[in-house]
């Protein structure tokens, strides 16, 4: 398997014919039903293996197979028992199906379809529920991963990695149909996607229900991403779901469960005072895959060049007096300074020179060692540590990395960015969740810069401390919180709490949950009253998400517990009771009605995923085995993208000084589209050259780059602070003269002066 996949460019037939996906979104929770249709066109019985990605926090809760008129519903069993049952069934000529989570990462599953007789068809139905993440612009993000990138297995690590057959997207031999139904208590304002959609169809006049479909002809070169926007998105909600009648009262599945969704709003006075201290550590992926193009547009910018542009914006936006350092990693790692240094003109310029020289030339993706080095550095008193991690997220030791972040969560906040299609959602979301930060994904035609600057704004927000959650329920009712304690709160970022409700109460009764915290030294609280009447038609979505939350907590506990076997038993018991998958269990289905024993030797077929974007496949080289990736990826696998011209915005930003001002020189004039003579001649007599240059830069940003305000807002605020400190007498004249020179009409107040 080192040089050839099981599917060659000669299009040898494989058994997966089509995938149908139905998505149902209720407010911020999604239920996904995937049907995989198989057909054995060979003249011998067949075993098909399909390795595919799912969202890392998905609760897989149903798995069944239809063969002819027979339907078999899979059961959740302890993983080793399920594997043995599968092997026994195949060796005795029975049909069997096995679905299991990868041991290395919770966002990779493998499906084995065993003993499919010649000319036989089978339909596999897979169902999972997942929470939708809130994006910087308040959109809710659903992602159907269509690309499984090779996961780099660190040298010397145990396990053979996940076996994946990878082919160019144009050769994926199966089709995808995708439809979504969205409903919410609030009107749906729009649904966007990185793929072509048929127009949104509203199902009622108040626009709270709608359907949307993927347009025909989808190519498997990207994940299918939906962004759903509601009006008044920041409304707190609580959904109570009745327990399962057949489950034991007092158990998680037998009792009602409540899902509380809170959106804390901070006072404007606090929000306008951003922190002027902190230790900012940037960790940038420089593995070979970072040389891939960020998207499929004509201007082929690479992931590494986009990361370098983003570092420029970050370094220009940092507050004076903070500390910073930049690490980069691949098979090895490097840092610009031996330890974090104070931010100023000299250190900023030195860092920018090194950033400019960065290339995607460090081989594989070994993120664990640089993280260990960062955490081994002592924290700087009164400078809270903020870690920003940029990676295309293709590692084999996801659980180990997340565990390390969790162990150090008391000393820092971690903001993570998944770049490109196929980035591991388990890694990106897991690092941010355990590190008390925020996760962002940059896919399709997304620009990295606005998303990263949104996270920098979060990092500069005053830290929320002393978070406590209290419940007020009717007499006779008690609550057991299933979610991990809330340790971080950001303005406008959703906090979810799952809790089990025990005891009797009338359906007319109300409950109340209060979140108290200290914000910049001021005590604050958010309160939500909710009805204890169970919602209708939610099925068991909330119970399954709550079970998945608890399973993840216990799995993490099992990693670091001497009584691992006891914790593992708890996970298996909860997984079997709730019907939700875990790393210690698997779904197994055996067709026991099949009286005819299947004759003949069993053929093995791996079903290909769409390969890495930018992957240059040749007939003899379809890479199949991740663990056989050499640490240094050869350059020819990632054809270099053409260098696009320098963005005028970045050109101007690159000239700003660490203090926030600009200097009056020919480079600034060129960035503004003027000659040096024109700029010098228009300067008001009393104005200093730095004040004039800085006001010109601000007018240009406001006059020509309002569409990219998210990217330059922080560095412009720094420029305004610098101007205020100068107490310059000629600001009004400079604004008037600058507007005439640049052909703008920007008001002095709009500049913040």
XYZ file of C-alpha atoms in Angstrom:
753
model
C 0.000 0.000 0.000
C 3.040 2.271 0.148
C 2.788 3.360 -3.462
C -0.606 2.243 -4.735
C -4.134 2.767 -3.540
C -6.698 0.047 -4.169
C -8.386 2.272 -6.686
C -6.237 3.277 -9.625
C -6.749 5.894 -12.310
C -8.151 3.068 -14.485
C -11.318 3.509 -12.359
C -11.515 -0.040 -11.061
C -15.089 -0.382 -9.698
C -15.775 0.143 -6.000
C -18.970 -0.742 -4.229
C -20.172 2.634 -2.830
C -22.665 4.043 -5.364
C -24.151 7.096 -3.678
C -24.510 9.044 -0.432
C -27.732 10.845 0.513
C -27.596 13.321 3.408
C -30.633 14.873 5.103
C -29.969 17.626 7.615
C -32.523 18.906 10.094
C -31.510 22.040 12.026
C -33.562 23.100 15.055
C -32.273 26.440 16.269
C -28.587 25.610 16.992
C -28.740 21.782 17.027
C -28.476 19.601 13.908
C -29.613 16.035 13.238
C -27.846 14.460 10.258
C -29.075 11.301 8.529
C -26.680 9.823 5.943
C -27.669 6.913 3.715
C -24.807 5.089 1.975
C -25.887 2.880 -0.924
C -23.575 -0.028 -1.786
C -23.621 -2.455 -4.709
C -21.268 -5.381 -5.297
C -20.577 -5.512 -9.051
C -17.852 -8.130 -8.619
C -18.387 -11.863 -9.171
C -17.163 -12.720 -5.641
C -18.373 -11.753 -2.142
C -16.925 -8.480 -0.964
C -15.817 -6.636 2.181
C -15.868 -2.830 1.721
C -14.088 -0.429 4.075
C -14.942 3.271 4.085
C -12.969 5.659 6.338
C -14.621 9.061 6.642
C -14.669 12.196 8.820
C -17.500 13.412 11.077
C -17.600 16.512 13.322
C -15.455 15.777 16.401
C -18.270 16.473 18.874
C -20.987 14.577 16.957
C -23.096 12.062 18.892
C -23.523 9.087 16.537
C -26.811 7.590 17.720
C -28.204 5.258 15.030
C -26.763 2.788 12.541
C -28.780 0.301 10.490
C -28.531 -1.682 7.265
C -31.166 -2.632 4.690
C -30.418 -5.675 2.509
C -33.254 -6.451 0.124
C -36.366 -6.527 2.344
C -34.431 -7.145 5.573
C -33.548 -4.293 7.938
C -30.983 -4.820 10.706
C -30.544 -2.175 13.431
C -27.075 -2.119 14.970
C -26.433 -2.276 18.705
C -23.745 -0.440 20.665
C -21.296 -2.879 22.267
C -17.859 -2.734 23.854
C -15.403 -2.232 20.951
C -13.384 -5.459 21.242
C -16.551 -7.573 21.616
C -18.058 -5.871 18.551
C -14.919 -6.558 16.474
C -14.909 -10.221 17.510
C -18.624 -10.568 16.680
C -17.971 -9.002 13.241
C -15.051 -11.351 12.491
C -17.027 -14.396 13.702
C -19.973 -13.469 11.466
C -17.729 -13.116 8.387
C -15.905 -16.376 9.043
C -19.236 -18.226 9.310
C -20.470 -16.744 6.004
C -22.905 -14.204 7.527
C -23.296 -10.553 6.559
C -22.109 -8.037 9.160
C -21.571 -4.290 9.530
C -19.208 -2.534 11.944
C -18.983 1.212 12.636
C -16.276 2.497 14.986
C -14.501 5.684 16.007
C -10.746 5.900 15.394
C -8.583 5.321 18.489
C -6.471 8.384 17.621
C -9.140 10.985 16.851
C -12.869 11.260 17.584
C -13.615 12.836 14.192
C -12.643 9.802 12.067
C -14.914 6.771 11.705
C -14.490 3.553 9.758
C -17.395 1.560 8.354
C -16.891 -2.082 7.384
C -19.503 -3.777 5.210
C -18.822 -7.499 5.305
C -19.781 -10.386 3.022
C -21.814 -8.542 0.418
C -22.678 -11.308 -2.111
C -22.182 -10.773 -5.884
C -24.839 -8.457 -7.448
C -26.258 -7.663 -3.956
C -27.132 -4.103 -2.837
C -27.128 -2.734 0.711
C -28.233 0.613 2.196
C -26.490 1.810 5.362
C -28.226 4.483 7.445
C -26.122 6.512 9.846
C -27.536 9.211 12.141
C -25.781 11.723 14.374
C -26.638 14.895 16.293
C -24.298 17.852 16.790
C -24.260 21.407 18.149
C -23.627 24.136 15.579
C -20.759 26.504 16.391
C -21.362 30.277 16.403
C -19.123 32.190 13.977
C -17.677 35.679 14.396
C -20.546 37.169 12.328
C -23.209 35.276 14.387
C -23.775 32.667 11.671
C -24.194 29.052 12.818
C -21.752 26.740 11.005
C -22.648 23.242 9.838
C -19.920 21.297 8.085
C -20.318 17.988 6.277
C -16.675 16.897 5.930
C -16.101 15.715 2.380
C -12.318 15.649 2.528
C -10.256 13.469 4.835
C -6.714 14.778 4.706
C -3.828 12.467 5.592
C -3.135 12.715 9.337
C 0.544 13.027 10.106
C 1.583 10.289 12.547
C 4.452 11.543 14.767
C 7.669 9.545 14.524
C 7.937 6.831 17.148
C 4.238 6.972 17.999
C 2.246 3.813 18.507
C -0.440 2.649 16.108
C -0.358 2.337 12.359
C -2.538 5.376 11.724
C -5.768 5.328 9.786
C -5.728 3.555 6.427
C -7.143 5.871 3.762
C -7.298 5.437 0.019
C -7.079 8.907 -1.499
C -7.902 9.906 -5.082
C -8.296 13.212 -6.963
C -11.761 14.680 -6.385
C -12.766 14.284 -10.047
C -12.384 10.509 -9.753
C -14.507 9.901 -6.650
C -16.845 7.263 -8.094
C -19.951 7.966 -5.985
C -22.491 10.799 -5.940
C -23.790 13.004 -3.108
C -27.257 14.470 -2.631
C -27.770 16.879 0.281
C -30.894 18.625 1.569
C -31.508 20.655 4.736
C -34.573 21.735 6.676
C -34.085 24.631 9.121
C -36.501 25.698 11.864
C -36.112 28.190 14.709
C -38.275 30.270 17.064
C -36.704 33.305 15.307
C -36.919 34.174 11.584
C -34.212 32.746 9.301
C -32.564 35.681 7.548
C -30.329 33.741 5.139
C -28.426 30.504 4.477
C -25.038 30.652 2.733
C -22.658 27.946 1.545
C -19.233 27.415 0.000
C -20.999 25.105 -2.514
C -23.728 25.929 -5.056
C -27.202 25.769 -3.482
C -30.670 25.799 -4.979
C -32.589 28.910 -3.747
C -33.811 28.918 -0.110
C -37.496 27.952 0.113
C -39.468 29.388 3.066
C -42.213 27.097 4.363
C -44.248 29.700 6.284
C -44.959 33.441 6.226
C -43.016 34.319 9.389
C -39.907 32.701 7.785
C -39.107 30.492 10.798
C -38.933 27.338 8.632
C -37.096 26.806 5.354
C -35.524 24.140 3.138
C -32.434 24.264 0.977
C -30.669 21.761 -1.326
C -27.201 21.310 -2.755
C -27.267 22.076 -6.478
C -26.608 19.139 -8.811
C -23.049 18.327 -9.902
C -21.215 18.683 -6.563
C -17.508 17.916 -6.887
C -15.776 16.175 -3.982
C -13.057 18.809 -3.678
C -14.306 20.437 -0.487
C -16.349 20.087 2.669
C -20.009 21.111 2.357
C -20.371 24.101 4.664
C -23.658 25.819 5.539
C -23.861 29.125 7.414
C -27.303 29.786 8.909
C -28.278 33.266 10.076
C -31.221 34.030 12.381
C -32.644 37.428 13.324
C -31.951 38.283 17.013
C -29.426 35.445 17.249
C -28.328 36.307 20.787
C -31.540 35.298 22.574
C -30.883 32.930 25.508
C -32.978 29.737 25.360
C -33.717 26.618 27.414
C -35.167 23.375 26.017
C -36.496 20.704 28.402
C -36.781 17.233 26.857
C -38.814 14.401 28.425
C -36.993 11.173 29.348
C -37.365 7.918 27.415
C -40.426 5.999 28.701
C -38.625 2.636 28.411
C -35.495 3.826 30.300
C -34.992 3.433 34.020
C -36.206 6.476 36.058
C -33.233 8.184 37.690
C -30.927 7.288 34.761
C -29.737 9.898 32.270
C -32.037 8.565 29.527
C -35.011 8.108 31.908
C -35.080 11.622 33.433
C -35.853 14.933 31.681
C -32.759 16.814 30.467
C -32.475 20.587 29.940
C -30.176 22.315 27.447
C -29.540 25.950 28.368
C -28.005 28.275 25.790
C -26.686 31.613 27.110
C -25.261 34.627 25.254
C -23.701 36.962 27.840
C -23.756 40.643 26.832
C -21.090 42.851 28.409
C -21.630 46.573 29.126
C -20.320 48.885 26.370
C -18.077 50.711 28.887
C -16.188 47.462 29.550
C -16.040 46.453 25.874
C -14.454 49.750 24.807
C -11.551 49.273 27.249
C -9.384 46.596 25.630
C -6.509 45.132 27.611
C -3.101 46.703 27.093
C -1.158 43.770 28.465
C -0.736 40.066 27.794
C 1.786 37.557 26.474
C 0.824 36.631 22.902
C 2.362 33.407 21.572
C 1.717 32.554 17.915
C 2.267 28.929 16.799
C 2.258 28.502 13.005
C 2.174 25.258 10.997
C 4.980 25.078 8.407
C 4.430 21.464 7.312
C 4.484 20.602 3.586
C 0.680 20.724 3.262
C 0.699 24.452 4.182
C 2.028 25.051 0.651
C -1.399 24.069 -0.746
C -3.663 26.765 -2.128
C -6.188 28.124 0.392
C -9.052 27.799 -2.090
C -9.988 27.078 -5.697
C -10.036 30.655 -6.999
C -7.822 31.880 -9.837
C -5.505 33.842 -7.512
C -3.865 30.857 -5.895
C -2.728 32.162 -2.506
C -1.115 29.455 -0.373
C -2.042 28.671 3.209
C 1.434 29.697 4.400
C 1.313 33.081 2.588
C -2.129 33.743 4.079
C -0.758 32.880 7.544
C 2.174 35.293 7.002
C -0.187 38.135 6.006
C -2.253 37.390 9.111
C 0.839 37.543 11.344
C 1.601 40.990 9.863
C -1.861 42.248 10.895
C -1.559 40.641 14.339
C 1.864 42.133 15.025
C 0.711 45.619 13.964
C -2.398 45.358 16.174
C -0.710 44.325 19.444
C -0.766 46.882 22.264
C 2.477 48.589 23.326
C 3.797 47.101 26.556
C 2.620 43.535 25.927
C 4.962 40.549 25.337
C 5.059 38.196 22.329
C 6.864 35.360 20.531
C 6.332 33.359 17.326
C 6.896 29.601 17.029
C 6.676 27.586 13.812
C 6.578 23.805 13.512
C 6.686 20.811 11.189
C 8.720 17.678 11.964
C 10.798 20.017 14.167
C 10.052 23.487 15.571
C 11.670 26.933 15.691
C 11.063 30.134 17.677
C 11.967 33.709 16.757
C 13.066 34.684 20.295
C 14.440 32.325 23.021
C 11.594 33.580 25.253
C 8.761 36.097 24.894
C 9.989 39.686 24.503
C 8.433 43.092 25.160
C 6.608 44.467 22.108
C 8.176 47.562 20.587
C 9.488 48.863 17.255
C 12.770 46.903 17.383
C 11.264 43.523 18.372
C 8.315 43.939 15.971
C 10.623 44.662 13.011
C 12.884 41.726 13.876
C 9.870 39.381 14.044
C 8.433 40.659 10.742
C 11.749 40.029 8.933
C 11.717 36.404 10.159
C 8.018 35.977 9.235
C 8.746 37.199 5.704
C 11.277 34.355 5.284
C 8.904 31.590 6.468
C 8.234 28.739 4.042
C 6.212 25.519 4.291
C 9.426 23.523 4.501
C 9.467 21.808 7.905
C 8.048 18.436 6.805
C 5.365 16.704 8.890
C 2.926 18.044 11.487
C 4.330 17.444 14.989
C 2.531 19.969 17.186
C 3.041 18.255 20.553
C 6.737 19.167 21.083
C 6.436 22.942 20.439
C 3.390 23.031 22.736
C 5.397 21.302 25.489
C 8.172 23.896 25.021
C 5.716 26.829 25.190
C 4.097 25.484 28.356
C 7.524 24.887 29.958
C 8.282 28.641 29.753
C 7.389 30.483 32.994
C 4.405 32.845 32.695
C 5.139 36.573 32.964
C 3.467 38.201 36.016
C 0.499 40.498 35.116
C 0.764 39.400 31.436
C -1.929 36.724 30.842
C -0.759 34.182 28.236
C -2.784 33.974 24.996
C -1.834 31.199 22.546
C -2.842 31.405 18.861
C -2.443 28.135 16.909
C -2.603 28.032 13.079
C -2.676 24.589 11.434
C -4.304 22.644 8.636
C -4.992 20.197 11.443
C -3.704 16.920 10.082
C -2.233 15.088 13.087
C -2.598 11.513 14.256
C -2.248 12.158 18.026
C -5.236 14.498 18.471
C -6.219 13.210 21.925
C -2.680 13.641 23.294
C -2.494 17.247 22.034
C -5.890 18.195 23.511
C -4.949 16.549 26.799
C -1.771 18.678 27.014
C -3.784 21.877 26.397
C -6.234 20.841 29.114
C -3.446 20.210 31.657
C -2.209 23.782 31.071
C -5.632 25.439 30.834
C -5.126 27.239 34.156
C -2.204 29.284 32.805
C -3.388 30.430 29.359
C -6.181 30.791 26.781
C -5.881 28.940 23.463
C -7.325 30.302 20.190
C -7.178 27.821 17.307
C -7.550 28.167 13.530
C -8.226 25.275 11.141
C -6.954 26.161 7.677
C -8.259 24.546 4.485
C -10.561 21.640 3.731
C -10.177 18.555 5.882
C -8.707 20.276 8.960
C -9.493 18.115 11.991
C -12.531 19.570 13.770
C -11.691 17.436 16.818
C -8.233 19.047 17.081
C -9.269 22.670 16.373
C -12.425 22.644 18.522
C -10.808 20.517 21.235
C -7.810 22.843 21.722
C -10.023 25.948 21.972
C -12.552 24.254 24.238
C -9.976 22.882 26.679
C -7.871 26.060 26.434
C -10.826 28.357 27.191
C -10.484 30.210 23.877
C -12.304 30.275 20.554
C -12.039 28.074 17.425
C -12.311 29.330 13.829
C -12.263 27.456 10.496
C -10.937 29.058 7.305
C -12.305 27.181 4.281
C -13.342 27.814 0.687
C -12.988 31.483 -0.204
C -12.820 32.640 3.440
C -10.122 35.166 4.237
C -8.101 34.191 7.288
C -7.486 37.765 8.471
C -10.983 38.879 9.644
C -11.512 35.621 11.566
C -8.147 35.871 13.313
C -8.660 39.554 14.185
C -12.038 38.613 15.705
C -10.186 36.176 17.972
C -7.583 38.834 18.858
C -10.488 41.085 19.917
C -11.706 38.217 22.134
C -8.173 37.835 23.550
C -8.017 41.573 24.327
C -11.400 41.504 26.086
C -11.162 41.704 29.860
C -10.926 38.183 31.295
C -14.042 36.878 32.997
C -13.302 35.392 36.412
C -15.109 33.553 39.236
C -17.817 32.034 37.034
C -20.592 30.290 38.986
C -23.896 28.735 37.856
C -26.833 28.421 40.258
C -30.214 26.767 39.713
C -33.573 27.597 41.250
C -36.144 24.798 40.797
C -39.526 23.976 42.391
C -39.512 22.034 45.659
C -38.905 18.326 45.113
C -36.856 18.840 41.937
C -33.081 18.508 41.817
C -30.543 19.172 39.093
C -27.335 17.318 38.095
C -25.133 19.360 35.767
C -23.616 17.156 33.036
C -21.439 19.776 31.284
C -17.933 20.722 32.417
C -17.863 23.936 34.519
C -17.898 27.184 32.504
C -14.448 28.752 32.916
C -14.443 31.368 30.139
C -17.063 33.722 28.776
C -16.652 36.030 25.776
C -18.955 38.800 24.612
C -21.605 37.319 22.309
C -20.173 33.776 22.476
C -22.670 31.060 23.334
C -22.278 28.999 26.507
C -24.146 25.661 26.596
C -25.125 23.815 29.761
C -26.709 20.339 29.891
C -28.368 19.195 33.116
C -30.432 16.200 34.272
C -33.662 17.054 36.140
C -34.810 14.610 38.818
C -38.024 14.614 40.870
C -41.649 15.501 40.187
C -42.878 18.974 39.281
C -45.986 20.264 37.557
C -45.594 21.081 33.859
C -46.717 24.642 34.562
C -43.737 25.131 36.896
C -40.739 27.299 36.066
C -37.032 26.897 36.645
C -34.344 29.563 36.691
C -30.609 29.433 35.980
C -28.238 32.266 36.932
C -24.651 32.707 35.712
C -22.599 35.050 37.902
C -19.097 36.265 37.079
C -16.625 39.047 37.682
C -15.791 41.186 34.650
C -12.915 43.672 34.928
C -13.487 43.660 38.693
C -17.251 44.325 38.414
C -19.737 41.632 39.515
C -22.164 40.742 36.682
C -24.885 38.194 36.114
C -27.137 36.769 33.393
C -30.403 35.073 34.320
C -32.821 32.894 32.354
C -36.289 31.742 33.479
C -37.622 28.683 31.641
C -40.697 26.457 31.609
C -40.292 22.869 32.842
C -42.868 21.687 30.285
C -41.036 19.285 27.925
C -40.692 20.455 24.322
C -42.589 18.471 21.706
C -41.077 16.546 18.806
C -37.423 16.818 19.850
C -37.098 13.015 20.033
C -34.014 12.374 22.146
C -31.680 14.989 20.599
C -30.937 16.796 23.879
C -30.399 13.523 25.794
C -27.956 12.292 23.158
C -25.978 15.530 23.119
C -25.894 15.477 26.928
C -24.719 11.825 26.859
C -21.987 12.722 24.332
C -20.850 15.629 26.573
C -20.623 13.307 29.575
C -18.887 10.568 27.520
C -16.229 13.077 26.344
C -15.623 14.184 29.947
C -15.237 10.581 31.130
C -12.975 9.670 28.170
C -10.687 12.566 29.088
C -10.746 11.354 32.715
C -9.832 7.818 31.581
C -6.692 9.144 29.822
C -5.285 10.436 33.142
C -6.691 8.048 35.695
C -5.099 5.184 37.549
C -8.532 3.579 37.697
C -8.801 3.675 33.893
C -10.700 0.388 33.697
C -13.394 1.634 36.109
C -13.893 4.859 34.136
C -13.912 2.868 30.875
C -16.712 0.654 32.302
C -18.744 3.799 33.070
C -18.254 5.042 29.489
C -19.270 1.688 27.977
C -22.360 1.522 30.228
C -23.441 5.089 29.350
C -22.690 4.542 25.643
C -24.789 1.334 25.528
C -27.673 2.900 27.533
C -27.843 6.079 25.426
C -27.041 4.427 22.086
C -24.315 7.053 21.512
C -20.868 6.016 20.231
C -17.654 6.426 22.221
C -13.976 5.571 21.786
C -14.531 2.363 23.819
C -17.612 1.107 21.918
C -18.715 0.330 18.358
C -21.954 -0.265 16.469
C -22.347 -3.877 15.307
C -25.079 -5.380 13.102
C -25.209 -9.031 11.987
C -27.774 -10.354 9.502
C -28.888 -13.482 11.347
C -31.889 -14.041 9.022
C -29.614 -14.878 6.138
C -29.920 -18.671 5.915
C -27.691 -19.017 2.885
C -24.043 -19.098 3.768
C -22.049 -16.804 1.472
C -19.609 -18.894 -0.581
C -16.217 -18.016 -2.042
C -13.120 -16.039 -0.994
C -13.812 -12.542 0.389
C -12.416 -9.622 -1.641
C -11.304 -6.478 0.281
C -11.970 -3.010 -1.201
C -11.049 0.341 0.369
C -13.422 3.076 -0.752
C -11.572 6.271 -1.697
C -12.127 9.697 -0.176
C -11.522 12.905 -2.071
C -7.801 13.535 -1.639
C -5.825 16.448 -0.332
C -6.507 19.649 -2.274
C -3.506 20.436 -4.432
C -2.541 16.735 -4.389
C -0.907 15.863 -7.707
C -1.880 12.249 -8.368
C -0.109 10.128 -10.947
C -1.325 6.686 -12.112
C 1.212 4.818 -9.980
C 1.049 7.014 -6.894
C -2.255 7.148 -5.040
C -1.222 7.406 -1.439
C -3.108 5.046 0.834
C -1.282 4.636 4.117
C -0.929 7.674 6.343
C 1.609 6.177 8.682
C 3.951 5.659 5.718
C 4.158 9.427 5.043
C 7.774 10.440 5.279
C 8.299 13.338 7.722
C 9.473 15.658 4.927
C 6.901 15.779 2.161
C 8.463 16.102 -1.315
C 7.923 19.480 -2.939
C 6.343 17.991 -6.067
C 3.342 16.763 -4.038
C 2.375 20.369 -3.362
C 2.858 22.404 -6.549
C 3.711 25.961 -5.469
C 0.911 28.461 -6.042
C 1.553 31.572 -8.143
C 2.357 34.561 -5.951
C -0.520 37.080 -6.135
C 0.271 40.829 -6.129
C 0.605 42.449 -2.669
C -2.733 43.615 -1.291
C -2.765 47.488 -1.059
C -4.193 47.217 2.484
C -1.306 44.999 3.623
C 1.112 47.337 1.848
C -0.134 50.270 3.967
C -0.302 48.225 7.183
C 3.279 46.992 6.739
C 4.480 50.625 6.999
C 2.857 51.322 10.391
C 5.166 51.647 13.393
C 4.677 49.655 16.619
C 3.550 52.837 18.412
C 0.662 53.200 15.933
C 1.950 56.076 13.775
C 3.094 56.210 10.126
C 6.150 58.069 8.786
C 5.927 60.469 5.854
C 8.036 58.852 3.137
C 7.850 57.717 -0.524
C 6.679 54.208 0.483
C 3.602 55.674 2.234
C 2.868 57.939 -0.744
C 3.032 54.927 -3.092
C 0.699 52.892 -0.824
C -1.802 55.792 -0.938
C -1.535 55.912 -4.750
C 0.155 59.359 -4.766
C 3.616 60.759 -5.497
C 5.851 61.820 -2.631
C 5.725 65.399 -3.932
C 1.877 65.492 -3.871
C 1.798 64.255 -0.291
C 4.520 66.640 0.939
C 2.942 69.664 -0.809
C -0.529 69.107 0.692
C 0.700 68.935 4.309
C -0.708 71.741 6.522
C 2.098 74.019 7.663
C 1.722 73.470 11.439
C 1.340 69.689 11.253
C 4.242 67.398 12.075
C 5.062 64.916 9.310
C 4.107 61.882 11.506
C 0.700 63.355 12.442
C -0.003 64.177 8.762
C 1.097 60.719 7.604
C -0.984 58.954 10.285
C -4.147 60.957 9.501
C -3.700 60.234 5.758
C -3.443 56.497 6.487
C -6.618 56.613 8.638
C -8.556 58.537 5.948
C -7.440 56.013 3.300
C -8.580 53.073 5.477
C -11.988 54.654 6.166
C -12.405 55.923 2.613
C -11.365 52.856 0.625
C -11.262 49.791 2.906
C -14.454 49.846 5.000
C -15.276 46.342 3.678
C -12.155 45.060 5.486
C -12.704 47.062 8.712
C -12.530 43.870 10.819
C -8.923 43.502 9.708
C -7.634 47.019 10.463
C -9.907 48.209 13.289
C -7.461 47.406 16.116
C -4.397 48.918 14.446
C -6.427 52.044 13.539
C -7.490 52.370 17.201
C -3.791 52.246 18.111
C -3.102 55.053 15.598
C -5.915 57.172 17.103
C -4.480 56.632 20.618
C -1.074 57.755 19.356
C -2.596 60.895 17.784
C -4.477 61.735 20.993
C -1.240 61.445 22.976
C 0.468 63.947 20.594
C -2.144 66.652 21.443
C -1.492 67.974 17.913
C -3.117 71.386 17.225
C -3.648 70.824 13.481
C -5.817 67.662 13.366
C -8.878 69.394 11.794
C -6.750 70.993 9.023
C -5.023 67.646 8.368
C -8.390 65.842 7.986
C -9.676 68.509 5.560
C -6.454 68.544 3.497
C -6.245 64.718 3.543
C -9.807 64.361 2.207
C -9.008 66.754 -0.676
C -5.746 64.946 -1.512
C -7.279 61.438 -1.450
C -10.668 62.373 -2.937
C -12.586 61.253 0.179
C -15.191 62.783 2.483
C -14.410 61.130 5.818
C -15.578 63.054 8.891
C -13.142 63.736 11.738
C -15.567 62.045 14.185
C -15.691 58.905 11.998
C -11.921 58.618 12.435
C -12.408 58.637 16.211
C -10.556 61.972 16.589
